[in-house]
């Protein structure tokens, strides 16, 4: 079986941590080691299937591992996949959206189907977005309506997004049975953890979400004038998320629970 060595280091212009989870998802059932820095050691030592080592020890893996370089600006000879082949300048969602299609073509695999096994289902509401991408936000009024419908169900427990630190955030996602989420880091984590996920897809999306049958995507009934032509572009007056019906989310949530 092939072994993979993934290089990821925090820096000023580093890939978002969500993109690292995208790669980890694609290699979910493969033997792999993550070479990273001290900061990320604390976050990823919670994953038993991911072996960790420090970036400085790269040489001992180059002979027997396929190298996946996710460290922007750092060139390595004879890599299996190198992010620097695809990103030359500043990172943007438009650029990173389909970069990993190239990795998918090289080593495609299916995730395991996650089954619910508790009578009381914990549903995580993953609602927060970065300020610079507030157009991905689902209106709080709609979140509250969805939660109110859920609270009328005896077998659903609601948990709002928790964890200021990444390690705490990962623990919260892992504690949930189903995640209802905007497109963002929480989705990448839940996908890697093989959680049932309802993904609210408005102005942004990522390619692998269509490959994961633990993810059910719900799109707007109508997209704004910009995103009906092309997604992953920032448009200040986007109305996409307003056009996702909370009743549709609730029905899908009920379907997932019923099917398990």
PDB file of C-alpha atoms in Angstrom:
ATOM      1  CA  UNK A   1       0.000   0.000   0.000  1.00  0.00           C
ATOM      2  CA  UNK A   2       1.233   3.494  -0.863  1.00  0.00           C
ATOM      3  CA  UNK A   3       2.230   5.768   2.004  1.00  0.00           C
ATOM      4  CA  UNK A   4       1.781   9.534   1.929  1.00  0.00           C
ATOM      5  CA  UNK A   5       3.699  12.309   3.609  1.00  0.00           C
ATOM      6  CA  UNK A   6       1.743  15.578   3.814  1.00  0.00           C
ATOM      7  CA  UNK A   7       3.636  18.802   4.446  1.00  0.00           C
ATOM      8  CA  UNK A   8       1.695  21.659   6.004  1.00  0.00           C
ATOM      9  CA  UNK A   9       3.208  24.590   7.844  1.00  0.00           C
ATOM     10  CA  UNK A  10       1.571  27.717   9.226  1.00  0.00           C
ATOM     11  CA  UNK A  11       2.792  30.939   7.630  1.00  0.00           C
ATOM     12  CA  UNK A  12       1.527  34.373   6.604  1.00  0.00           C
ATOM     13  CA  UNK A  13       0.252  33.105   3.241  1.00  0.00           C
ATOM     14  CA  UNK A  14      -0.417  29.470   4.183  1.00  0.00           C
ATOM     15  CA  UNK A  15      -3.360  27.485   2.888  1.00  0.00           C
ATOM     16  CA  UNK A  16      -6.419  27.681   5.160  1.00  0.00           C
ATOM     17  CA  UNK A  17      -6.569  24.762   7.571  1.00  0.00           C
ATOM     18  CA  UNK A  18      -9.806  23.715   5.872  1.00  0.00           C
ATOM     19  CA  UNK A  19      -7.829  22.906   2.723  1.00  0.00           C
ATOM     20  CA  UNK A  20      -5.582  20.621   4.743  1.00  0.00           C
ATOM     21  CA  UNK A  21      -8.699  18.778   5.906  1.00  0.00           C
ATOM     22  CA  UNK A  22      -9.762  18.494   2.260  1.00  0.00           C
ATOM     23  CA  UNK A  23      -6.556  16.604   1.492  1.00  0.00           C
ATOM     24  CA  UNK A  24      -6.858  14.473   4.630  1.00  0.00           C
ATOM     25  CA  UNK A  25     -10.392  13.548   3.537  1.00  0.00           C
ATOM     26  CA  UNK A  26      -9.153  12.419   0.127  1.00  0.00           C
ATOM     27  CA  UNK A  27      -6.572  10.208   1.844  1.00  0.00           C
ATOM     28  CA  UNK A  28      -8.890   9.153   4.649  1.00  0.00           C
ATOM     29  CA  UNK A  29      -8.190   5.412   4.487  1.00  0.00           C
ATOM     30  CA  UNK A  30      -4.565   5.647   3.366  1.00  0.00           C
ATOM     31  CA  UNK A  31      -1.411   5.351   5.416  1.00  0.00           C
ATOM     32  CA  UNK A  32      -0.174   8.869   5.972  1.00  0.00           C
ATOM     33  CA  UNK A  33       1.974  11.102   8.098  1.00  0.00           C
ATOM     34  CA  UNK A  34       1.546  14.841   8.575  1.00  0.00           C
ATOM     35  CA  UNK A  35       4.691  16.932   8.852  1.00  0.00           C
ATOM     36  CA  UNK A  36       3.792  20.213  10.495  1.00  0.00           C
ATOM     37  CA  UNK A  37       4.752  22.781  13.117  1.00  0.00           C
ATOM     38  CA  UNK A  38       4.332  22.892  16.890  1.00  0.00           C
ATOM     39  CA  UNK A  39       1.048  24.821  16.712  1.00  0.00           C
ATOM     40  CA  UNK A  40      -0.705  22.194  14.587  1.00  0.00           C
ATOM     41  CA  UNK A  41       0.623  19.286  16.651  1.00  0.00           C
ATOM     42  CA  UNK A  42      -1.812  20.274  19.415  1.00  0.00           C
ATOM     43  CA  UNK A  43      -4.740  20.236  17.009  1.00  0.00           C
ATOM     44  CA  UNK A  44      -4.058  17.038  15.091  1.00  0.00           C
ATOM     45  CA  UNK A  45      -2.900  14.742  17.871  1.00  0.00           C
ATOM     46  CA  UNK A  46      -6.621  14.113  18.511  1.00  0.00           C
ATOM     47  CA  UNK A  47      -6.874  12.101  15.278  1.00  0.00           C
ATOM     48  CA  UNK A  48      -5.644   8.571  15.925  1.00  0.00           C
ATOM     49  CA  UNK A  49      -5.325   7.743  12.228  1.00  0.00           C
ATOM     50  CA  UNK A  50      -2.963  10.656  11.512  1.00  0.00           C
ATOM     51  CA  UNK A  51       0.663  10.161  12.484  1.00  0.00           C
ATOM     52  CA  UNK A  52       2.565  13.364  13.201  1.00  0.00           C
ATOM     53  CA  UNK A  53       6.129  14.527  12.851  1.00  0.00           C
ATOM     54  CA  UNK A  54       7.908  17.842  12.539  1.00  0.00           C
ATOM     55  CA  UNK A  55       8.593  19.568   9.247  1.00  0.00           C
ATOM     56  CA  UNK A  56      12.363  19.476   9.854  1.00  0.00           C
ATOM     57  CA  UNK A  57      12.336  15.654   9.571  1.00  0.00           C
ATOM     58  CA  UNK A  58      11.222  15.587   5.937  1.00  0.00           C
ATOM     59  CA  UNK A  59      14.348  13.836   4.619  1.00  0.00           C
ATOM     60  CA  UNK A  60      13.618  10.548   6.352  1.00  0.00           C
ATOM     61  CA  UNK A  61      10.293  10.220   4.499  1.00  0.00           C
ATOM     62  CA  UNK A  62      11.285  11.271   0.990  1.00  0.00           C
ATOM     63  CA  UNK A  63      12.479   7.821  -0.110  1.00  0.00           C
ATOM     64  CA  UNK A  64       9.501   5.647   0.876  1.00  0.00           C
ATOM     65  CA  UNK A  65       6.574   8.088   0.953  1.00  0.00           C
ATOM     66  CA  UNK A  66       4.647   9.938  -1.732  1.00  0.00           C
ATOM     67  CA  UNK A  67       5.150  13.593  -0.860  1.00  0.00           C
ATOM     68  CA  UNK A  68       2.166  15.963  -0.866  1.00  0.00           C
ATOM     69  CA  UNK A  69       3.487  19.492  -0.433  1.00  0.00           C
ATOM     70  CA  UNK A  70       0.930  21.994   0.893  1.00  0.00           C
ATOM     71  CA  UNK A  71       3.545  24.512   2.006  1.00  0.00           C
ATOM     72  CA  UNK A  72       3.308  27.557  -0.261  1.00  0.00           C
ATOM     73  CA  UNK A  73       6.637  28.969  -1.385  1.00  0.00           C
ATOM     74  CA  UNK A  74       8.595  25.840  -0.430  1.00  0.00           C
ATOM     75  CA  UNK A  75       9.879  23.785  -3.351  1.00  0.00           C
ATOM     76  CA  UNK A  76      10.654  20.083  -3.077  1.00  0.00           C
ATOM     77  CA  UNK A  77      11.972  17.810  -5.816  1.00  0.00           C
ATOM     78  CA  UNK A  78       9.995  14.770  -6.966  1.00  0.00           C
ATOM     79  CA  UNK A  79       6.683  15.372  -5.222  1.00  0.00           C
ATOM     80  CA  UNK A  80       3.507  13.374  -5.805  1.00  0.00           C
ATOM     81  CA  UNK A  81       1.492  16.595  -5.475  1.00  0.00           C
ATOM     82  CA  UNK A  82       2.758  20.151  -4.997  1.00  0.00           C
ATOM     83  CA  UNK A  83       0.416  23.062  -4.295  1.00  0.00           C
ATOM     84  CA  UNK A  84       3.012  25.412  -5.775  1.00  0.00           C
ATOM     85  CA  UNK A  85       2.278  24.051  -9.256  1.00  0.00           C
ATOM     86  CA  UNK A  86      -1.207  25.532  -9.055  1.00  0.00           C
ATOM     87  CA  UNK A  87      -0.942  28.581  -6.812  1.00  0.00           C
ATOM     88  CA  UNK A  88       1.700  31.160  -7.645  1.00  0.00           C
ATOM     89  CA  UNK A  89       0.288  34.248  -5.960  1.00  0.00           C
ATOM     90  CA  UNK A  90      -2.137  35.138  -3.181  1.00  0.00           C
ATOM     91  CA  UNK A  91      -4.719  32.524  -2.200  1.00  0.00           C
ATOM     92  CA  UNK A  92      -8.401  32.996  -2.988  1.00  0.00           C
ATOM     93  CA  UNK A  93     -11.492  30.774  -2.887  1.00  0.00           C
ATOM     94  CA  UNK A  94     -11.737  30.992  -6.665  1.00  0.00           C
ATOM     95  CA  UNK A  95      -8.232  29.563  -7.023  1.00  0.00           C
ATOM     96  CA  UNK A  96      -8.458  26.837  -4.371  1.00  0.00           C
ATOM     97  CA  UNK A  97     -11.948  25.617  -5.362  1.00  0.00           C
ATOM     98  CA  UNK A  98     -10.758  23.025  -7.885  1.00  0.00           C
ATOM     99  CA  UNK A  99      -7.013  22.790  -7.175  1.00  0.00           C
ATOM    100  CA  UNK A 100      -7.477  19.453  -5.441  1.00  0.00           C
ATOM    101  CA  UNK A 101      -9.331  18.011  -8.427  1.00  0.00           C
ATOM    102  CA  UNK A 102      -5.827  17.169  -9.604  1.00  0.00           C
ATOM    103  CA  UNK A 103      -5.179  15.172  -6.455  1.00  0.00           C
ATOM    104  CA  UNK A 104      -8.559  13.458  -6.744  1.00  0.00           C
ATOM    105  CA  UNK A 105      -7.697  12.269 -10.253  1.00  0.00           C
ATOM    106  CA  UNK A 106      -4.440  10.817  -8.984  1.00  0.00           C
ATOM    107  CA  UNK A 107      -5.880   8.936  -6.037  1.00  0.00           C
ATOM    108  CA  UNK A 108      -9.655   8.885  -5.802  1.00  0.00           C
ATOM    109  CA  UNK A 109     -11.464   7.056  -2.980  1.00  0.00           C
ATOM    110  CA  UNK A 110     -14.833   6.869  -1.270  1.00  0.00           C
ATOM    111  CA  UNK A 111     -15.491   7.723   2.365  1.00  0.00           C
ATOM    112  CA  UNK A 112     -17.260   5.289   4.663  1.00  0.00           C
ATOM    113  CA  UNK A 113     -20.964   5.698   5.201  1.00  0.00           C
ATOM    114  CA  UNK A 114     -21.625   7.005   8.695  1.00  0.00           C
ATOM    115  CA  UNK A 115     -24.588   5.548  10.577  1.00  0.00           C
ATOM    116  CA  UNK A 116     -26.358   7.098  13.537  1.00  0.00           C
ATOM    117  CA  UNK A 117     -26.565   4.836  16.562  1.00  0.00           C
ATOM    118  CA  UNK A 118     -28.065   6.935  19.343  1.00  0.00           C
ATOM    119  CA  UNK A 119     -31.731   7.340  20.236  1.00  0.00           C
ATOM    120  CA  UNK A 120     -31.135  11.013  21.057  1.00  0.00           C
ATOM    121  CA  UNK A 121     -29.506  12.665  18.049  1.00  0.00           C
ATOM    122  CA  UNK A 122     -27.165  15.583  18.738  1.00  0.00           C
ATOM    123  CA  UNK A 123     -27.453  18.130  15.931  1.00  0.00           C
ATOM    124  CA  UNK A 124     -24.678  20.705  15.711  1.00  0.00           C
ATOM    125  CA  UNK A 125     -25.468  24.176  14.344  1.00  0.00           C
ATOM    126  CA  UNK A 126     -22.271  25.358  12.664  1.00  0.00           C
ATOM    127  CA  UNK A 127     -23.195  28.950  11.885  1.00  0.00           C
ATOM    128  CA  UNK A 128     -20.229  31.303  12.307  1.00  0.00           C
ATOM    129  CA  UNK A 129     -18.368  32.772   9.320  1.00  0.00           C
ATOM    130  CA  UNK A 130     -15.239  34.929   8.943  1.00  0.00           C
ATOM    131  CA  UNK A 131     -16.064  38.647   8.780  1.00  0.00           C
ATOM    132  CA  UNK A 132     -14.577  38.954   5.294  1.00  0.00           C
ATOM    133  CA  UNK A 133     -16.903  36.204   4.027  1.00  0.00           C
ATOM    134  CA  UNK A 134     -20.095  37.199   5.836  1.00  0.00           C
ATOM    135  CA  UNK A 135     -22.051  36.554   2.632  1.00  0.00           C
ATOM    136  CA  UNK A 136     -21.854  32.824   3.540  1.00  0.00           C
ATOM    137  CA  UNK A 137     -23.881  33.472   6.706  1.00  0.00           C
ATOM    138  CA  UNK A 138     -27.320  31.952   7.063  1.00  0.00           C
ATOM    139  CA  UNK A 139     -29.718  34.548   8.559  1.00  0.00           C
ATOM    140  CA  UNK A 140     -30.054  34.141  12.332  1.00  0.00           C
ATOM    141  CA  UNK A 141     -33.815  34.483  12.033  1.00  0.00           C
ATOM    142  CA  UNK A 142     -33.841  31.347   9.875  1.00  0.00           C
ATOM    143  CA  UNK A 143     -31.468  29.488  12.195  1.00  0.00           C
ATOM    144  CA  UNK A 144     -33.805  30.230  15.104  1.00  0.00           C
ATOM    145  CA  UNK A 145     -36.841  28.980  13.173  1.00  0.00           C
ATOM    146  CA  UNK A 146     -34.991  25.770  12.321  1.00  0.00           C
ATOM    147  CA  UNK A 147     -33.932  25.241  15.946  1.00  0.00           C
ATOM    148  CA  UNK A 148     -37.482  25.844  17.170  1.00  0.00           C
ATOM    149  CA  UNK A 149     -38.774  23.114  14.840  1.00  0.00           C
ATOM    150  CA  UNK A 150     -36.062  20.751  16.086  1.00  0.00           C
ATOM    151  CA  UNK A 151     -36.833  21.450  19.726  1.00  0.00           C
ATOM    152  CA  UNK A 152     -40.345  20.109  19.149  1.00  0.00           C
ATOM    153  CA  UNK A 153     -38.831  16.725  18.291  1.00  0.00           C
ATOM    154  CA  UNK A 154     -38.154  14.453  21.277  1.00  0.00           C
ATOM    155  CA  UNK A 155     -35.227  12.676  19.610  1.00  0.00           C
ATOM    156  CA  UNK A 156     -33.213  15.805  18.678  1.00  0.00           C
ATOM    157  CA  UNK A 157     -30.752  17.660  20.861  1.00  0.00           C
ATOM    158  CA  UNK A 158     -29.475  21.000  19.528  1.00  0.00           C
ATOM    159  CA  UNK A 159     -25.918  22.186  20.115  1.00  0.00           C
ATOM    160  CA  UNK A 160     -24.705  25.562  18.854  1.00  0.00           C
ATOM    161  CA  UNK A 161     -21.170  25.916  17.514  1.00  0.00           C
ATOM    162  CA  UNK A 162     -18.555  25.780  20.274  1.00  0.00           C
ATOM    163  CA  UNK A 163     -14.796  26.141  20.667  1.00  0.00           C
ATOM    164  CA  UNK A 164     -12.672  29.253  20.397  1.00  0.00           C
ATOM    165  CA  UNK A 165      -9.543  27.134  19.930  1.00  0.00           C
ATOM    166  CA  UNK A 166      -9.244  24.780  16.959  1.00  0.00           C
ATOM    167  CA  UNK A 167      -8.746  21.761  19.235  1.00  0.00           C
ATOM    168  CA  UNK A 168     -11.992  22.607  21.106  1.00  0.00           C
ATOM    169  CA  UNK A 169     -13.817  23.155  17.834  1.00  0.00           C
ATOM    170  CA  UNK A 170     -12.730  19.738  16.556  1.00  0.00           C
ATOM    171  CA  UNK A 171     -13.946  18.134  19.807  1.00  0.00           C
ATOM    172  CA  UNK A 172     -17.337  19.811  19.429  1.00  0.00           C
ATOM    173  CA  UNK A 173     -17.780  18.632  15.825  1.00  0.00           C
ATOM    174  CA  UNK A 174     -16.789  15.127  16.857  1.00  0.00           C
ATOM    175  CA  UNK A 175     -19.374  15.138  19.670  1.00  0.00           C
ATOM    176  CA  UNK A 176     -22.250  15.746  17.228  1.00  0.00           C
ATOM    177  CA  UNK A 177     -24.161  13.123  15.258  1.00  0.00           C
ATOM    178  CA  UNK A 178     -25.298  15.494  12.504  1.00  0.00           C
ATOM    179  CA  UNK A 179     -23.858  18.858  11.518  1.00  0.00           C
ATOM    180  CA  UNK A 180     -25.939  21.558   9.826  1.00  0.00           C
ATOM    181  CA  UNK A 181     -23.403  23.961   8.415  1.00  0.00           C
ATOM    182  CA  UNK A 182     -22.538  26.815   6.136  1.00  0.00           C
ATOM    183  CA  UNK A 183     -19.592  26.071   3.812  1.00  0.00           C
ATOM    184  CA  UNK A 184     -16.443  26.378   5.903  1.00  0.00           C
ATOM    185  CA  UNK A 185     -13.912  24.698   8.166  1.00  0.00           C
ATOM    186  CA  UNK A 186     -16.565  22.862  10.182  1.00  0.00           C
ATOM    187  CA  UNK A 187     -17.735  21.104   7.035  1.00  0.00           C
ATOM    188  CA  UNK A 188     -14.224  19.901   6.195  1.00  0.00           C
ATOM    189  CA  UNK A 189     -13.779  18.601   9.742  1.00  0.00           C
ATOM    190  CA  UNK A 190     -17.173  16.863   9.802  1.00  0.00           C
ATOM    191  CA  UNK A 191     -16.454  15.312   6.411  1.00  0.00           C
ATOM    192  CA  UNK A 192     -13.135  13.918   7.629  1.00  0.00           C
ATOM    193  CA  UNK A 193     -14.812  12.600  10.785  1.00  0.00           C
ATOM    194  CA  UNK A 194     -17.482  10.960   8.588  1.00  0.00           C
ATOM    195  CA  UNK A 195     -20.353  12.846  10.192  1.00  0.00           C
ATOM    196  CA  UNK A 196     -23.740  13.201   8.576  1.00  0.00           C
ATOM    197  CA  UNK A 197     -23.715  16.784   7.317  1.00  0.00           C
ATOM    198  CA  UNK A 198     -26.329  19.096   5.836  1.00  0.00           C
ATOM    199  CA  UNK A 199     -24.391  21.668   3.860  1.00  0.00           C
ATOM    200  CA  UNK A 200     -25.978  25.037   3.079  1.00  0.00           C
ATOM    201  CA  UNK A 201     -24.438  25.928  -0.259  1.00  0.00           C
ATOM    202  CA  UNK A 202     -24.859  29.562  -1.241  1.00  0.00           C
ATOM    203  CA  UNK A 203     -22.081  31.676  -2.763  1.00  0.00           C
ATOM    204  CA  UNK A 204     -19.329  29.097  -2.092  1.00  0.00           C
ATOM    205  CA  UNK A 205     -18.770  25.357  -2.377  1.00  0.00           C
ATOM    206  CA  UNK A 206     -15.915  22.847  -2.624  1.00  0.00           C
ATOM    207  CA  UNK A 207     -15.585  20.065  -5.174  1.00  0.00           C
ATOM    208  CA  UNK A 208     -15.283  17.087  -2.803  1.00  0.00           C
ATOM    209  CA  UNK A 209     -18.643  17.811  -1.171  1.00  0.00           C
ATOM    210  CA  UNK A 210     -20.268  16.063  -4.128  1.00  0.00           C
ATOM    211  CA  UNK A 211     -18.134  12.944  -3.580  1.00  0.00           C
ATOM    212  CA  UNK A 212     -19.090  12.438   0.068  1.00  0.00           C
ATOM    213  CA  UNK A 213     -22.423  10.655   0.530  1.00  0.00           C
ATOM    214  CA  UNK A 214     -22.442  11.695   4.191  1.00  0.00           C
ATOM    215  CA  UNK A 215     -23.037  15.240   2.916  1.00  0.00           C
ATOM    216  CA  UNK A 216     -26.450  16.415   1.741  1.00  0.00           C
ATOM    217  CA  UNK A 217     -26.282  19.761  -0.010  1.00  0.00           C
ATOM    218  CA  UNK A 218     -29.138  22.254   0.091  1.00  0.00           C
ATOM    219  CA  UNK A 219     -28.944  25.097  -2.393  1.00  0.00           C
ATOM    220  CA  UNK A 220     -30.908  28.358  -2.705  1.00  0.00           C
ATOM    221  CA  UNK A 221     -34.218  28.326  -4.525  1.00  0.00           C
ATOM    222  CA  UNK A 222     -32.706  31.194  -6.500  1.00  0.00           C
ATOM    223  CA  UNK A 223     -29.134  32.471  -6.643  1.00  0.00           C
ATOM    224  CA  UNK A 224     -28.075  36.110  -6.860  1.00  0.00           C
ATOM    225  CA  UNK A 225     -27.115  37.556 -10.253  1.00  0.00           C
ATOM    226  CA  UNK A 226     -23.391  36.917  -9.697  1.00  0.00           C
ATOM    227  CA  UNK A 227     -23.435  33.419  -8.210  1.00  0.00           C
ATOM    228  CA  UNK A 228     -25.929  31.987 -10.655  1.00  0.00           C
ATOM    229  CA  UNK A 229     -23.106  32.385 -13.180  1.00  0.00           C
ATOM    230  CA  UNK A 230     -20.085  31.497 -11.024  1.00  0.00           C
ATOM    231  CA  UNK A 231     -19.580  30.638  -7.356  1.00  0.00           C
ATOM    232  CA  UNK A 232     -16.710  31.337  -4.941  1.00  0.00           C
ATOM    233  CA  UNK A 233     -16.617  35.015  -5.843  1.00  0.00           C
ATOM    234  CA  UNK A 234     -17.193  37.695  -3.252  1.00  0.00           C
ATOM    235  CA  UNK A 235     -20.256  39.816  -4.054  1.00  0.00           C
ATOM    236  CA  UNK A 236     -21.318  42.221  -1.337  1.00  0.00           C
ATOM    237  CA  UNK A 237     -25.017  42.176  -2.228  1.00  0.00           C
ATOM    238  CA  UNK A 238     -25.361  38.389  -2.473  1.00  0.00           C
ATOM    239  CA  UNK A 239     -28.840  37.122  -1.530  1.00  0.00           C
ATOM    240  CA  UNK A 240     -28.195  33.385  -1.973  1.00  0.00           C
ATOM    241  CA  UNK A 241     -28.304  32.345   1.681  1.00  0.00           C
ATOM    242  CA  UNK A 242     -31.576  34.208   2.230  1.00  0.00           C
ATOM    243  CA  UNK A 243     -33.112  31.932  -0.376  1.00  0.00           C
ATOM    244  CA  UNK A 244     -32.466  28.670   1.478  1.00  0.00           C
ATOM    245  CA  UNK A 245     -35.682  27.513   3.115  1.00  0.00           C
ATOM    246  CA  UNK A 246     -35.380  26.426   6.767  1.00  0.00           C
ATOM    247  CA  UNK A 247     -38.320  24.027   6.348  1.00  0.00           C
ATOM    248  CA  UNK A 248     -36.382  22.224   3.617  1.00  0.00           C
ATOM    249  CA  UNK A 249     -33.420  21.868   5.994  1.00  0.00           C
ATOM    250  CA  UNK A 250     -35.673  20.478   8.719  1.00  0.00           C
ATOM    251  CA  UNK A 251     -37.249  17.943   6.364  1.00  0.00           C
ATOM    252  CA  UNK A 252     -33.814  16.761   5.231  1.00  0.00           C
ATOM    253  CA  UNK A 253     -32.716  16.446   8.846  1.00  0.00           C
ATOM    254  CA  UNK A 254     -35.756  14.296   9.596  1.00  0.00           C
ATOM    255  CA  UNK A 255     -35.031  12.157   6.510  1.00  0.00           C
ATOM    256  CA  UNK A 256     -31.474  11.494   7.664  1.00  0.00           C
ATOM    257  CA  UNK A 257     -32.618  10.454  11.125  1.00  0.00           C
ATOM    258  CA  UNK A 258     -35.405   8.282   9.746  1.00  0.00           C
ATOM    259  CA  UNK A 259     -33.056   6.529   7.316  1.00  0.00           C
ATOM    260  CA  UNK A 260     -30.774   5.502  10.169  1.00  0.00           C
TER     261      UNK A 260
END
